[in-house]
Tab-separated table of C-alpha atoms in Angstrom:
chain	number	residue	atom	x	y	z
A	1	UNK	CA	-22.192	31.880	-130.573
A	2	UNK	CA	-23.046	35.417	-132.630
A	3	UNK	CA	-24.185	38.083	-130.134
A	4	UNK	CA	-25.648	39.527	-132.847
A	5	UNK	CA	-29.414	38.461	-133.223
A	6	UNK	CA	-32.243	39.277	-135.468
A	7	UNK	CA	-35.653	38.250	-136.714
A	8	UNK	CA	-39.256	39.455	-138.257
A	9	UNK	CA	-40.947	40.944	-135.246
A	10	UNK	CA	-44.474	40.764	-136.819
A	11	UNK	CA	-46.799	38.805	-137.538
A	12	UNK	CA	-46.672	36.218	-141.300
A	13	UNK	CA	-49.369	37.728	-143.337
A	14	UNK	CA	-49.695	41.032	-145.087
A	15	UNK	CA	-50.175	44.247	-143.788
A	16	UNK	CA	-49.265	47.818	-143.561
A	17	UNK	CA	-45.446	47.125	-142.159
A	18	UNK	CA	-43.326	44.837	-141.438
A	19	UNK	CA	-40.361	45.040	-139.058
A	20	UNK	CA	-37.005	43.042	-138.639
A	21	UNK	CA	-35.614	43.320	-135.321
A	22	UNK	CA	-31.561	43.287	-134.836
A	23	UNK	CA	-30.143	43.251	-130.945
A	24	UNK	CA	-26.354	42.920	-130.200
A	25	UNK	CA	-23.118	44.619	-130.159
A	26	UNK	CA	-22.926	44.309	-133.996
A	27	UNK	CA	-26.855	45.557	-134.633
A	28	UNK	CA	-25.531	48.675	-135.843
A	29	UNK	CA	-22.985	47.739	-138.371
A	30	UNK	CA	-25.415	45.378	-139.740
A	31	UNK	CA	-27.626	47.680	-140.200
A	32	UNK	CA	-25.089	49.477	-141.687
A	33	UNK	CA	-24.396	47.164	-144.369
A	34	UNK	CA	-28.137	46.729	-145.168
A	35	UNK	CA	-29.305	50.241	-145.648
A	36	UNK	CA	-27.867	53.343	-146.892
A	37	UNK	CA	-27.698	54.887	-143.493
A	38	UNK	CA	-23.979	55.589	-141.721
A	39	UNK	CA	-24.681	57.581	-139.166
A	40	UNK	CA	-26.823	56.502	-136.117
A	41	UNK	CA	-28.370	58.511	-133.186
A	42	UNK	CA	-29.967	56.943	-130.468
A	43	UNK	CA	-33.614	56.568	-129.799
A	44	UNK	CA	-34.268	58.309	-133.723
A	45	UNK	CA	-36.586	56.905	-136.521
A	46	UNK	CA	-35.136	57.731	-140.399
A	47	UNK	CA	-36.228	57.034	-143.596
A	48	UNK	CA	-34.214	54.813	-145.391
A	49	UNK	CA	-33.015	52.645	-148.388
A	50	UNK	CA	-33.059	49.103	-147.860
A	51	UNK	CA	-30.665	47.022	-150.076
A	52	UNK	CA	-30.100	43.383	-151.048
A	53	UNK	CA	-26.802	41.534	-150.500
A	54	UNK	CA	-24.882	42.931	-153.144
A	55	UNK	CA	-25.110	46.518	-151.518
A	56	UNK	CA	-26.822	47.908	-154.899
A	57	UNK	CA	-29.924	46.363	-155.304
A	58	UNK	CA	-33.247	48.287	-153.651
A	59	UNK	CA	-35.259	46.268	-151.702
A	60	UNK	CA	-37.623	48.984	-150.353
A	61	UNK	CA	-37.905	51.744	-149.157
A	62	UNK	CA	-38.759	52.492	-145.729
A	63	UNK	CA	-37.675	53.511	-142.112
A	64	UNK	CA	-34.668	52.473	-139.427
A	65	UNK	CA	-35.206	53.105	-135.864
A	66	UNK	CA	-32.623	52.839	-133.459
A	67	UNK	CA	-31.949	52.249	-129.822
A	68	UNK	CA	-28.370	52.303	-127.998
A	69	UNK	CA	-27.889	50.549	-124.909
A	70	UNK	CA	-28.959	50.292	-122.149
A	71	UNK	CA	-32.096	52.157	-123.341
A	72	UNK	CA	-33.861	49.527	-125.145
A	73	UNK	CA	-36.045	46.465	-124.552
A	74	UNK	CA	-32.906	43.930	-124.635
A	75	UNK	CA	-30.818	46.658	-123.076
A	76	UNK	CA	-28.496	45.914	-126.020
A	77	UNK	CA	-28.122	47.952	-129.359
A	78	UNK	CA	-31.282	47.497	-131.323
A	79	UNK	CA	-32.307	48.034	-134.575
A	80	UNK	CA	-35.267	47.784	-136.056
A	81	UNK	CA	-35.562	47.803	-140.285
A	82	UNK	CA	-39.378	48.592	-140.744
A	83	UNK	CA	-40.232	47.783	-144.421
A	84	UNK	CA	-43.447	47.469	-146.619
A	85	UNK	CA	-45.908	44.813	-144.557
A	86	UNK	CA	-45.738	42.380	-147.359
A	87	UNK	CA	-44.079	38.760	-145.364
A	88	UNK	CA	-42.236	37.727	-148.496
A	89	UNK	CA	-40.086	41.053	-148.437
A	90	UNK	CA	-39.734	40.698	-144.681
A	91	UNK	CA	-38.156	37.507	-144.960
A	92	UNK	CA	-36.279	38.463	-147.908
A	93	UNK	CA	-34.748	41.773	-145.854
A	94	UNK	CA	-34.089	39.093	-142.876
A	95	UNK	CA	-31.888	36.903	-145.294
A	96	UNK	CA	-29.531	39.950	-146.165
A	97	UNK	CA	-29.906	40.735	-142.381
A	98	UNK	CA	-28.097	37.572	-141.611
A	99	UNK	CA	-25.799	37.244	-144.637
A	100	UNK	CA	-24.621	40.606	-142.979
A	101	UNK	CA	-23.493	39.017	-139.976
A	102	UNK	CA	-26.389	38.447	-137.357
A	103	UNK	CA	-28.027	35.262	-136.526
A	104	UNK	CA	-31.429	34.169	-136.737
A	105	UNK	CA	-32.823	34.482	-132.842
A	106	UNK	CA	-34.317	31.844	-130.711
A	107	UNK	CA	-38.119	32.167	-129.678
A	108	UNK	CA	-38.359	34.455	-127.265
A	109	UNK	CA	-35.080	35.583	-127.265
A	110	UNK	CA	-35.271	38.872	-127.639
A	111	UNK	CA	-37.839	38.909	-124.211
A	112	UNK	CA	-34.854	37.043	-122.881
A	113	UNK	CA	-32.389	39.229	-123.048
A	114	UNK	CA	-34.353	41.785	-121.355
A	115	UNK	CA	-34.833	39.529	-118.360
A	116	UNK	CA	-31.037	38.443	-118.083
A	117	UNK	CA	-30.380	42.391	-118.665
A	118	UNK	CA	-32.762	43.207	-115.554
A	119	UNK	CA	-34.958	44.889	-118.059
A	120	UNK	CA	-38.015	42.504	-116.955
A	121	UNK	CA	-38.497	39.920	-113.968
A	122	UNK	CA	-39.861	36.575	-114.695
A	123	UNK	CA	-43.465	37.890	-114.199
A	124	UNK	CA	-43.536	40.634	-116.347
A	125	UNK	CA	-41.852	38.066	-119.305
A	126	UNK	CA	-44.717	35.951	-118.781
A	127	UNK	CA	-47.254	39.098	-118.990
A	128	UNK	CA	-45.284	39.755	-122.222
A	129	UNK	CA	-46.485	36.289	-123.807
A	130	UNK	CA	-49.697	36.971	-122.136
A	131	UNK	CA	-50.686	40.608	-123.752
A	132	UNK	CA	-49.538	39.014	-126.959
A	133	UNK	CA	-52.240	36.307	-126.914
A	134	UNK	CA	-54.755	38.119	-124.755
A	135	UNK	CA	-58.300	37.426	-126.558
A	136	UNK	CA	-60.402	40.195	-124.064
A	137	UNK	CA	-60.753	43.045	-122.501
A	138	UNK	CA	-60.465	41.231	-119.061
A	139	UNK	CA	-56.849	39.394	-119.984
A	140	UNK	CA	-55.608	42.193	-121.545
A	141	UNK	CA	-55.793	44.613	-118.332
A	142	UNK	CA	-54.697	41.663	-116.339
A	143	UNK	CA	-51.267	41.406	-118.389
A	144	UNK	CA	-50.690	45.127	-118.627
A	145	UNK	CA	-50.846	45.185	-114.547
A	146	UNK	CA	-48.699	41.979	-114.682
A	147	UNK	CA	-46.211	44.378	-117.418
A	148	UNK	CA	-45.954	46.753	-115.371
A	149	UNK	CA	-44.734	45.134	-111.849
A	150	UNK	CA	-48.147	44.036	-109.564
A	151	UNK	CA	-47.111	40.369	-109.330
A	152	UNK	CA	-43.570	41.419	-108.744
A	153	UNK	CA	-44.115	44.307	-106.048
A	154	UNK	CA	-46.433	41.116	-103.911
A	155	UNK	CA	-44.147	38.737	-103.992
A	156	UNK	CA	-40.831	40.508	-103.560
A	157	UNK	CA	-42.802	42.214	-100.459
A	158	UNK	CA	-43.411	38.940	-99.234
A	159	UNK	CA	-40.135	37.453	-99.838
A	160	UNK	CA	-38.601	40.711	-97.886
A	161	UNK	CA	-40.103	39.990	-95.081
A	162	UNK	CA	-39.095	35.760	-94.859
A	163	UNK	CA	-35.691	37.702	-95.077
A	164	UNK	CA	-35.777	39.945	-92.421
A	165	UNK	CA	-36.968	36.880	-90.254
A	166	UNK	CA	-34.089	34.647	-91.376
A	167	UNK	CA	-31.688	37.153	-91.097
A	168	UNK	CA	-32.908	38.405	-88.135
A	169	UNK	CA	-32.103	34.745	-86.530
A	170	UNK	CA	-28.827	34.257	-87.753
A	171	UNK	CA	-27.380	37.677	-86.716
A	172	UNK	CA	-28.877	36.685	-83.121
A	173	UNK	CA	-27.058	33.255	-83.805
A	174	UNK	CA	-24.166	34.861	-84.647
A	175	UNK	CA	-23.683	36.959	-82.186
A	176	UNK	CA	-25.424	35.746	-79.666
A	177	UNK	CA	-23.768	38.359	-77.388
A	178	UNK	CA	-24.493	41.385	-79.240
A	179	UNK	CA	-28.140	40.711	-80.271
A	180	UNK	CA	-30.824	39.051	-78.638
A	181	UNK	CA	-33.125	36.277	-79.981
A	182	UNK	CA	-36.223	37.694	-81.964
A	183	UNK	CA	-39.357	37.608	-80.165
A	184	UNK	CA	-40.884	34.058	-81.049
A	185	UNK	CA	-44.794	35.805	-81.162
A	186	UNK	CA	-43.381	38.686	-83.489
A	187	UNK	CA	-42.226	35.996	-86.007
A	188	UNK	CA	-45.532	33.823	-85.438
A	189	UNK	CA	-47.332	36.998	-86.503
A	190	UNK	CA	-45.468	37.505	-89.367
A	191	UNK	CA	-45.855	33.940	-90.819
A	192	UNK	CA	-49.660	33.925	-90.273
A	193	UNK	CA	-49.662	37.409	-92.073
A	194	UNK	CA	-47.987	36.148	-95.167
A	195	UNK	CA	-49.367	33.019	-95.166
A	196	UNK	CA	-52.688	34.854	-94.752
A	197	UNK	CA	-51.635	36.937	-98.140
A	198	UNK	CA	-50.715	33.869	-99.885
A	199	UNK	CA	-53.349	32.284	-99.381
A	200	UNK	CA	-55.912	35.068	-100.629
A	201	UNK	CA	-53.580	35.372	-103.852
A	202	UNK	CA	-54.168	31.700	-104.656
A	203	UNK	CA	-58.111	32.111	-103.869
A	204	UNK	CA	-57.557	34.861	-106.818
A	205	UNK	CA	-55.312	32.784	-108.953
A	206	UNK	CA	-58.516	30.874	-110.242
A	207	UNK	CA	-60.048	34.153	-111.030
A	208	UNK	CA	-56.936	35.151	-113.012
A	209	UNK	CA	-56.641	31.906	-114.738
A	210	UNK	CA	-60.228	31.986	-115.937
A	211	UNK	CA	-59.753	35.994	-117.116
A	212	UNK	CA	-56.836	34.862	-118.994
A	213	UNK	CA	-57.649	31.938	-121.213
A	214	UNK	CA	-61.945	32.762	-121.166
A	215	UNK	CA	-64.391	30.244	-120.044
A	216	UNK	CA	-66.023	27.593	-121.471
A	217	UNK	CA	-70.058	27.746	-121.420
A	218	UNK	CA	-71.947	25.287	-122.820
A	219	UNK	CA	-75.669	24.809	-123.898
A	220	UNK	CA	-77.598	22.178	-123.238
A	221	UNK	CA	-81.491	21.217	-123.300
A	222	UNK	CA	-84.088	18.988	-124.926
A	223	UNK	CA	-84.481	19.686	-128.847
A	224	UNK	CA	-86.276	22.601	-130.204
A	225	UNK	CA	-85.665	24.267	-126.079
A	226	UNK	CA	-84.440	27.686	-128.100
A	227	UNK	CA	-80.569	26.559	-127.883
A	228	UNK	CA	-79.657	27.589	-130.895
A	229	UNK	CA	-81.696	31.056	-131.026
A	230	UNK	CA	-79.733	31.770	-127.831
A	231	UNK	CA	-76.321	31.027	-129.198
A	232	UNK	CA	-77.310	32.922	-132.027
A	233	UNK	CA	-78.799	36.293	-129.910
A	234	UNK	CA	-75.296	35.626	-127.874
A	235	UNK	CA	-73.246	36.054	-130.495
A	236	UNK	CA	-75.535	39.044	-132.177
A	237	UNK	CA	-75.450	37.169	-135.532
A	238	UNK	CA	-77.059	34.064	-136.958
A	239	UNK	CA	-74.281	31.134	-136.835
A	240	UNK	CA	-76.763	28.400	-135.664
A	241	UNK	CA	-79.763	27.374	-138.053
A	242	UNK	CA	-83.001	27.311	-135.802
A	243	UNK	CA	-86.031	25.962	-137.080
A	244	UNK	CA	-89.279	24.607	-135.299
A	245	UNK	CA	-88.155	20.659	-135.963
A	246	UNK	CA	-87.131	18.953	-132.963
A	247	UNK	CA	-83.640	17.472	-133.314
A	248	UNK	CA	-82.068	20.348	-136.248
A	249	UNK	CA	-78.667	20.690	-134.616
A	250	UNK	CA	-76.655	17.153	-134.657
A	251	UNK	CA	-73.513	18.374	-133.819
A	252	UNK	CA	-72.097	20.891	-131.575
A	253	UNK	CA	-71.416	24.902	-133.096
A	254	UNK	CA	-68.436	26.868	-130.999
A	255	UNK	CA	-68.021	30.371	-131.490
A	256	UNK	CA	-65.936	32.978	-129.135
A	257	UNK	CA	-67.675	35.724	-127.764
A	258	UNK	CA	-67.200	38.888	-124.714
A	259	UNK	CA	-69.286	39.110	-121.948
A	260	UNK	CA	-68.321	41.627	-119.114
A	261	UNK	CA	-64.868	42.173	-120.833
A	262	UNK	CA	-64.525	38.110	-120.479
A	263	UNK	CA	-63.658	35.921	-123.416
A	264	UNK	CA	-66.159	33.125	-123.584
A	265	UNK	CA	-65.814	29.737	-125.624
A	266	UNK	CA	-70.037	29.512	-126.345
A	267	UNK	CA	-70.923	25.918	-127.395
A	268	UNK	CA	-74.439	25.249	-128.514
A	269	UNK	CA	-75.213	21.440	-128.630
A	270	UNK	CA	-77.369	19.007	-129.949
A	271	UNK	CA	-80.781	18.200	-128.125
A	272	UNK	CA	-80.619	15.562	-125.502
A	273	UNK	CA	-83.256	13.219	-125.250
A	274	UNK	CA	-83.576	9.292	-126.203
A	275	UNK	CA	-83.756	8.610	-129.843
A	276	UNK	CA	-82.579	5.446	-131.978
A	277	UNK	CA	-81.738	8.071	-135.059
A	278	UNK	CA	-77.777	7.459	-135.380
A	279	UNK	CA	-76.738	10.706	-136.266
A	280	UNK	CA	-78.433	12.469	-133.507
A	281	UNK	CA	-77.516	9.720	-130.954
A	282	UNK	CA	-74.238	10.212	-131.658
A	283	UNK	CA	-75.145	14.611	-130.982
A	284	UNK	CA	-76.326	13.953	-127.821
A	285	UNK	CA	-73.064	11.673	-126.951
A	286	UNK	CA	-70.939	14.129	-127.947
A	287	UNK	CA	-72.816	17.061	-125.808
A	288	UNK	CA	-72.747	15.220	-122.668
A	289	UNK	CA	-69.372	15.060	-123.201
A	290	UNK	CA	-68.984	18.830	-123.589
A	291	UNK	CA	-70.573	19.204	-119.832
A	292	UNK	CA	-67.981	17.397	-118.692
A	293	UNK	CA	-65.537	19.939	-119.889
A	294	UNK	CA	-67.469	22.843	-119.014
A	295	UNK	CA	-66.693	25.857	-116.653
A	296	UNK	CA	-70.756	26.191	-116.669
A	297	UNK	CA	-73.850	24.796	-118.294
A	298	UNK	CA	-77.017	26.669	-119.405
A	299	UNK	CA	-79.503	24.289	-119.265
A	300	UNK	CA	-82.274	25.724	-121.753
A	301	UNK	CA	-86.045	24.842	-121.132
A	302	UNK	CA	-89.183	25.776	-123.089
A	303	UNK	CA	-91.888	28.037	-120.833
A	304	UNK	CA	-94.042	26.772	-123.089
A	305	UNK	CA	-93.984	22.436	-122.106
A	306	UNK	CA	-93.481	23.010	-118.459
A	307	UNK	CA	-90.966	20.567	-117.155
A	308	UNK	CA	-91.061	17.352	-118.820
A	309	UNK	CA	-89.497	14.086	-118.303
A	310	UNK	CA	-86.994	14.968	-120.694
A	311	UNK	CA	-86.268	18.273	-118.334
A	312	UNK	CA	-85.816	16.178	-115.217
A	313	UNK	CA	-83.494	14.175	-116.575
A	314	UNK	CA	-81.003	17.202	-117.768
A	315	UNK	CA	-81.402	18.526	-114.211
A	316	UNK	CA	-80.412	15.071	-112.728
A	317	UNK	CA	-77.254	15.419	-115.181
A	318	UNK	CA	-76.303	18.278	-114.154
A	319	UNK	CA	-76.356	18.183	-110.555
A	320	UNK	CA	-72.464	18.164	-109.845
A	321	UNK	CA	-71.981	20.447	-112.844
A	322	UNK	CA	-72.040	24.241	-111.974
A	323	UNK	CA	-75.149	25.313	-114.084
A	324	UNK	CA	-78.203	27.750	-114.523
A	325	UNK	CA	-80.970	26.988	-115.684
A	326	UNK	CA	-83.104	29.529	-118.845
A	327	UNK	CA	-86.239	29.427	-119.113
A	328	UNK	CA	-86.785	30.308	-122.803
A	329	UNK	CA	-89.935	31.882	-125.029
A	330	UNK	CA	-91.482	33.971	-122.188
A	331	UNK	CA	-92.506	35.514	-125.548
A	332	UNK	CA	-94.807	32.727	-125.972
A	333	UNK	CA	-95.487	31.678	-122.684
A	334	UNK	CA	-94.823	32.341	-119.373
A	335	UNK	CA	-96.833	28.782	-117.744
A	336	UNK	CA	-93.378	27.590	-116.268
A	337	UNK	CA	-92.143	27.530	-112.852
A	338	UNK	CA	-88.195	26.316	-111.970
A	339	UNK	CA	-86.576	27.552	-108.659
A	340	UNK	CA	-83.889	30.009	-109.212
A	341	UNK	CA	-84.320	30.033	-113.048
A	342	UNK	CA	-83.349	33.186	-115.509
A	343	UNK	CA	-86.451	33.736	-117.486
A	344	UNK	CA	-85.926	35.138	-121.084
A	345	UNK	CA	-86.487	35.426	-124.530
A	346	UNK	CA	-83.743	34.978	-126.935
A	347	UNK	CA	-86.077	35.932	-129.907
A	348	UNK	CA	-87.176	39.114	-128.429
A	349	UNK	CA	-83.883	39.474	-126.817
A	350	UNK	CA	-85.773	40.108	-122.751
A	351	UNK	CA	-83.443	39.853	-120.150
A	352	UNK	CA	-80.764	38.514	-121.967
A	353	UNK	CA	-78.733	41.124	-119.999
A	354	UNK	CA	-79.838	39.676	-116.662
A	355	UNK	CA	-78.536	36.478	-118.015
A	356	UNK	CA	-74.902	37.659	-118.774
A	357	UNK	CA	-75.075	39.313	-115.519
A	358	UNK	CA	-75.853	35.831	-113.869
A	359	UNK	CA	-72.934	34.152	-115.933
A	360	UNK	CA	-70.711	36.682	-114.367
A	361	UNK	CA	-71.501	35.967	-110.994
A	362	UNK	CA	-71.745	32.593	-111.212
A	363	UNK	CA	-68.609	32.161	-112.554
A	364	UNK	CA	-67.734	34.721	-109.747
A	365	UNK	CA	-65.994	37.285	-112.206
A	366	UNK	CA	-69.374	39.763	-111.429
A	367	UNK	CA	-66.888	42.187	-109.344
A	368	UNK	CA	-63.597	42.842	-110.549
A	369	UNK	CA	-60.904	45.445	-110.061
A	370	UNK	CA	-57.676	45.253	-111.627
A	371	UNK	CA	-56.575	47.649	-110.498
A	372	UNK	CA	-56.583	46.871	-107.107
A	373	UNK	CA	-56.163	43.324	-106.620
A	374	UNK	CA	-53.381	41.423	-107.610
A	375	UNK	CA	-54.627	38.312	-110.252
A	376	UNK	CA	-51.648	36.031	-110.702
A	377	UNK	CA	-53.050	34.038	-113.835
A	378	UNK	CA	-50.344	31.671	-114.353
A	379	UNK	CA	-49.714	27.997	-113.280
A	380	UNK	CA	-46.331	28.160	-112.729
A	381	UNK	CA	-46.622	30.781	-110.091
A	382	UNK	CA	-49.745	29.809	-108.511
A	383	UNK	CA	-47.859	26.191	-107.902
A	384	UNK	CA	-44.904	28.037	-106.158
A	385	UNK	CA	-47.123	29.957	-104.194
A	386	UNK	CA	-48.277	26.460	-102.892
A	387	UNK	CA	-45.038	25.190	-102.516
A	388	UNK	CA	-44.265	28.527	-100.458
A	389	UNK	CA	-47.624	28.705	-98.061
A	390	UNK	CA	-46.776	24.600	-97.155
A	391	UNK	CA	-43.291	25.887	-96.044
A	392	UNK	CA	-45.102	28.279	-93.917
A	393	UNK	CA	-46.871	25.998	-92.357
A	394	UNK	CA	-43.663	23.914	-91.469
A	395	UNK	CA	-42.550	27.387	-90.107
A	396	UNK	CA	-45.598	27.304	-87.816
A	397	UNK	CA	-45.760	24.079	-86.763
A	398	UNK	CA	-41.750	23.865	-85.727
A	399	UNK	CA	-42.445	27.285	-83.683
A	400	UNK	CA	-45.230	25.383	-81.623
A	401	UNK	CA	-42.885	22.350	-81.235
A	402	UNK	CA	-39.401	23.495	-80.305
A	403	UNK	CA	-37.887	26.840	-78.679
A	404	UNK	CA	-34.915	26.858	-80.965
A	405	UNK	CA	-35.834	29.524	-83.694
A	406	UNK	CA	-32.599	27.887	-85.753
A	407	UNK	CA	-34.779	25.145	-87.047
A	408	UNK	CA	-36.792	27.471	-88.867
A	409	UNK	CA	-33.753	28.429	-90.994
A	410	UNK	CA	-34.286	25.417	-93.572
A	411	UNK	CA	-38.247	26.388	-94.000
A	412	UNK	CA	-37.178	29.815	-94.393
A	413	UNK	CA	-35.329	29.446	-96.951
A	414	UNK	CA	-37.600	27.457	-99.027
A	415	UNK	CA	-39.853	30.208	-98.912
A	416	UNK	CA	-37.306	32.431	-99.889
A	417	UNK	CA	-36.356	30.210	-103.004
A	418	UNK	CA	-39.597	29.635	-104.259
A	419	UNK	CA	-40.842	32.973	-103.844
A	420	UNK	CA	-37.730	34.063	-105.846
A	421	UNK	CA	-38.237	31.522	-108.629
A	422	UNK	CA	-41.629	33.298	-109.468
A	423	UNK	CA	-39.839	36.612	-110.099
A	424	UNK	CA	-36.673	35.180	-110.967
A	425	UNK	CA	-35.044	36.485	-108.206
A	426	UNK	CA	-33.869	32.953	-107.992
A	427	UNK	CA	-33.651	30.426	-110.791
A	428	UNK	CA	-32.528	27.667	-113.031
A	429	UNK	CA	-31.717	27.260	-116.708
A	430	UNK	CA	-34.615	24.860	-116.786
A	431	UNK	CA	-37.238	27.373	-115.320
A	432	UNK	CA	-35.935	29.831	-117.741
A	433	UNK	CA	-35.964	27.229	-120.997
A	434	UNK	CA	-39.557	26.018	-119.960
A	435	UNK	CA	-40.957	29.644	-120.234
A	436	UNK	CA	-39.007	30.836	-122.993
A	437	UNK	CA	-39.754	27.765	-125.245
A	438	UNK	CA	-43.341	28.984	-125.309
A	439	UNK	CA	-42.523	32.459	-127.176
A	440	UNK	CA	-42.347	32.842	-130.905
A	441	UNK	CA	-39.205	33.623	-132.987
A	442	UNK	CA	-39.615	37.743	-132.985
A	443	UNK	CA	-40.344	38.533	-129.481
């Protein structure tokens, strides 16, 4: 197969530039034959003529940067052919790119040379995918601490130590002579310690999870509660139409907004109550079904109609839903009483602040430093991490049963594996495919 690889590293669409990437041992001499530049220094950015196949025709005009190994992202020769950001010229630059003698790259390939170059672990190429389709402030920290090695520096720790303990047994196995048995409490300490860490990193994992893909909050409440005024003081623009008629919204509005740094997927519903109109009936079906799906409910009620019968049913709904409950138009009235209620006004816009605050917490994101805790936010680590902590406990429970620290070897090193498959340490062609195959061509 070509070495050789190359492909438009930015996004279809138009814009100010445009960029075809080349990495291999040939990216030079293909850019060579594409441009009217001979002579290339490393790690330099030159303007440039950009020509079409028949080494005559201009394409554009525009800039070549370059990059000699190993001091690049693929740790391979790379070239990069930044042109006018119209897509059409991109891909027509990319075609003489090729005809020249690269190939077009795989998705993700480019990421993927840096990890088989030792450029990235398997963490940091999953941060990579991550800061490309981070939607908030919140996920976006998270993956630039995942870019640059937090994830990585825990785990490896942890994995350092499960190999000190194994090899600590087998030397004493080896030479039984020379070295004495390690002390059976000193490794019983150590397991409980990591398992101790692994288990606070997977408390965190849901945390991370819900700061990288946002949370779902959805609102629910008899009609005419004030749902829709506060989706629309939410989202600081008028997306919902509110009027004073019961029963105005039929079907459910979405819209994605930031609270606290943290993407939020806001869905304001249609009113539930009992009604035989078809259209509405088939609102309210749909919004119960949205509380299904819901990382939290805000159940909406008017100050004005104290709690009605209609009320006491959305409370007995949401009882084994995580939920808070508004109490709306304290601008109007202020007659109702509702334990551990938010009281606001999303016309006047009153403690609407207290309200995010309250989302926050509840969704226990109200205290978070990235910078000092360690948020692994992907699946495929947080299930290793629970194969690893049920090897500990094999560990543990074979130290209370037998004397012979040799039968710890084979739960050893299944911690050892799995912890290495997060970082890549250890790994298959499969794990590798699986995470790759979610990139896009360019990257």
């Amino acid at each position: 197969m070509n070495n050789t690889i190359a492909a438009i590293a930015t996004p279809p669409g138009t814009g100010g530039v445009a960029i075809v990437r080349i990495s291999g041992t040939d990216a030079l001499s293909v850019a060579q034959k594409v441009s009217n530049l001979k002579d290339f220094q490393a790690n330099t950015v030159k303007p440039c003529v950009f020509y079409a196949a028949d080494g005559k025709t201009v394409l554009d005009r525009g800039l070549l940067s370059v990059f000699r190994a190993p001091h690049s992202y693929t740790g391979e020769d790379v070239a990069e052919l930044n042109c006018h950001g119209s897509y059409f010229l991109a891909q027509k630059l990319l075609t003489v790119v090729l005809q020249a003698g690269a190939r077009l790259a795989e998705p993700g390939e480019f990421t993927k040379r840096a990890f088989l170059a030792g450029k990235l672990d398997l963490t940091q190429v999953e941060a990579v995918a991550d800061m490309i389709s981070a939607g908030s402030d919140l996920s976006l920290k998270m993956a630039l601490q995942h870019l640059e090695g937090d994830v990585c520096r825990e785990i490896r720790s942890l994995r350092n130590d499960f190999l000190q303990i194994l090899s600590g047994i087998e030397a004493a196995l080896d030479y039984p002579e020379e070295i004495s048995d390690p002390q059976i409490s000193e490794i019983q300490k150590k397991l409980e310690s990591s398992s101790t860490q692994i288990t606070t990193l997977l408390a965190d994992s849901d945390k991370g999870l819900l700061m990288k893909t946002g949370a779902t909050v959805v609102l629910v409440g008899k009609p005419n509660a004030g749902k829709s005024s506060l989706f629309n003081a939410l989202l600081k623009y008028n997306k919902a139409i509110v009027s004073d008629l019961p029963g105005t919204t039929r079907d459910a509005l979405e819209a994605e907004i930031s609270l606290g740094g943290l993407k939020i997927n806001l869905i304001d519903t249609a009113g539930l109550r009992e009604t035989q109109d078809v259209l509405e009936k088939l609102g309210t079906e749909r919004s119960q079904a949205h509380l299904q799906s819901a990382d939290l409910v805000l159940a909406i009620f008017d100050a004005a109609s104290g709690v009605t019968e209609e009320d006491q049913k959305i409370l007995t709904l949401l009882q084994n839903r995580p939920h808070l409950c508004v109490i709306n138009k304290i601008d109007l009235s202020e007659k109702m009483e509702l334990a551990n209620s938010i009281q606001i006004s999303a016309k006047t816009g009153q403690n609407l602040d207290i309200l995010i605050e309250r989302v926050l917490e509840t969704l226990n994101l109200r205290h978070i430093d990235i910078n000092k805790t360690v948020y692994v936010s992907s699946l495929r680590q947080k299930n290793k991490l629970i194969q690893a902590a049920r090897s500990i406990e094999k560990c543990l429970s074979a130290l209370k049963s037998v004397d012979f620290l040799d039968v710890l070897a084979p739960f050893l090193k299944e911690v050892i594996v799995t912890l290495g498959e997060i970082t890549g340490d250890e790994t298959s062609a499969e794990i590798i495919d699986n995470i790759f195959s979610t990139f896009c061509v360019g990257k």
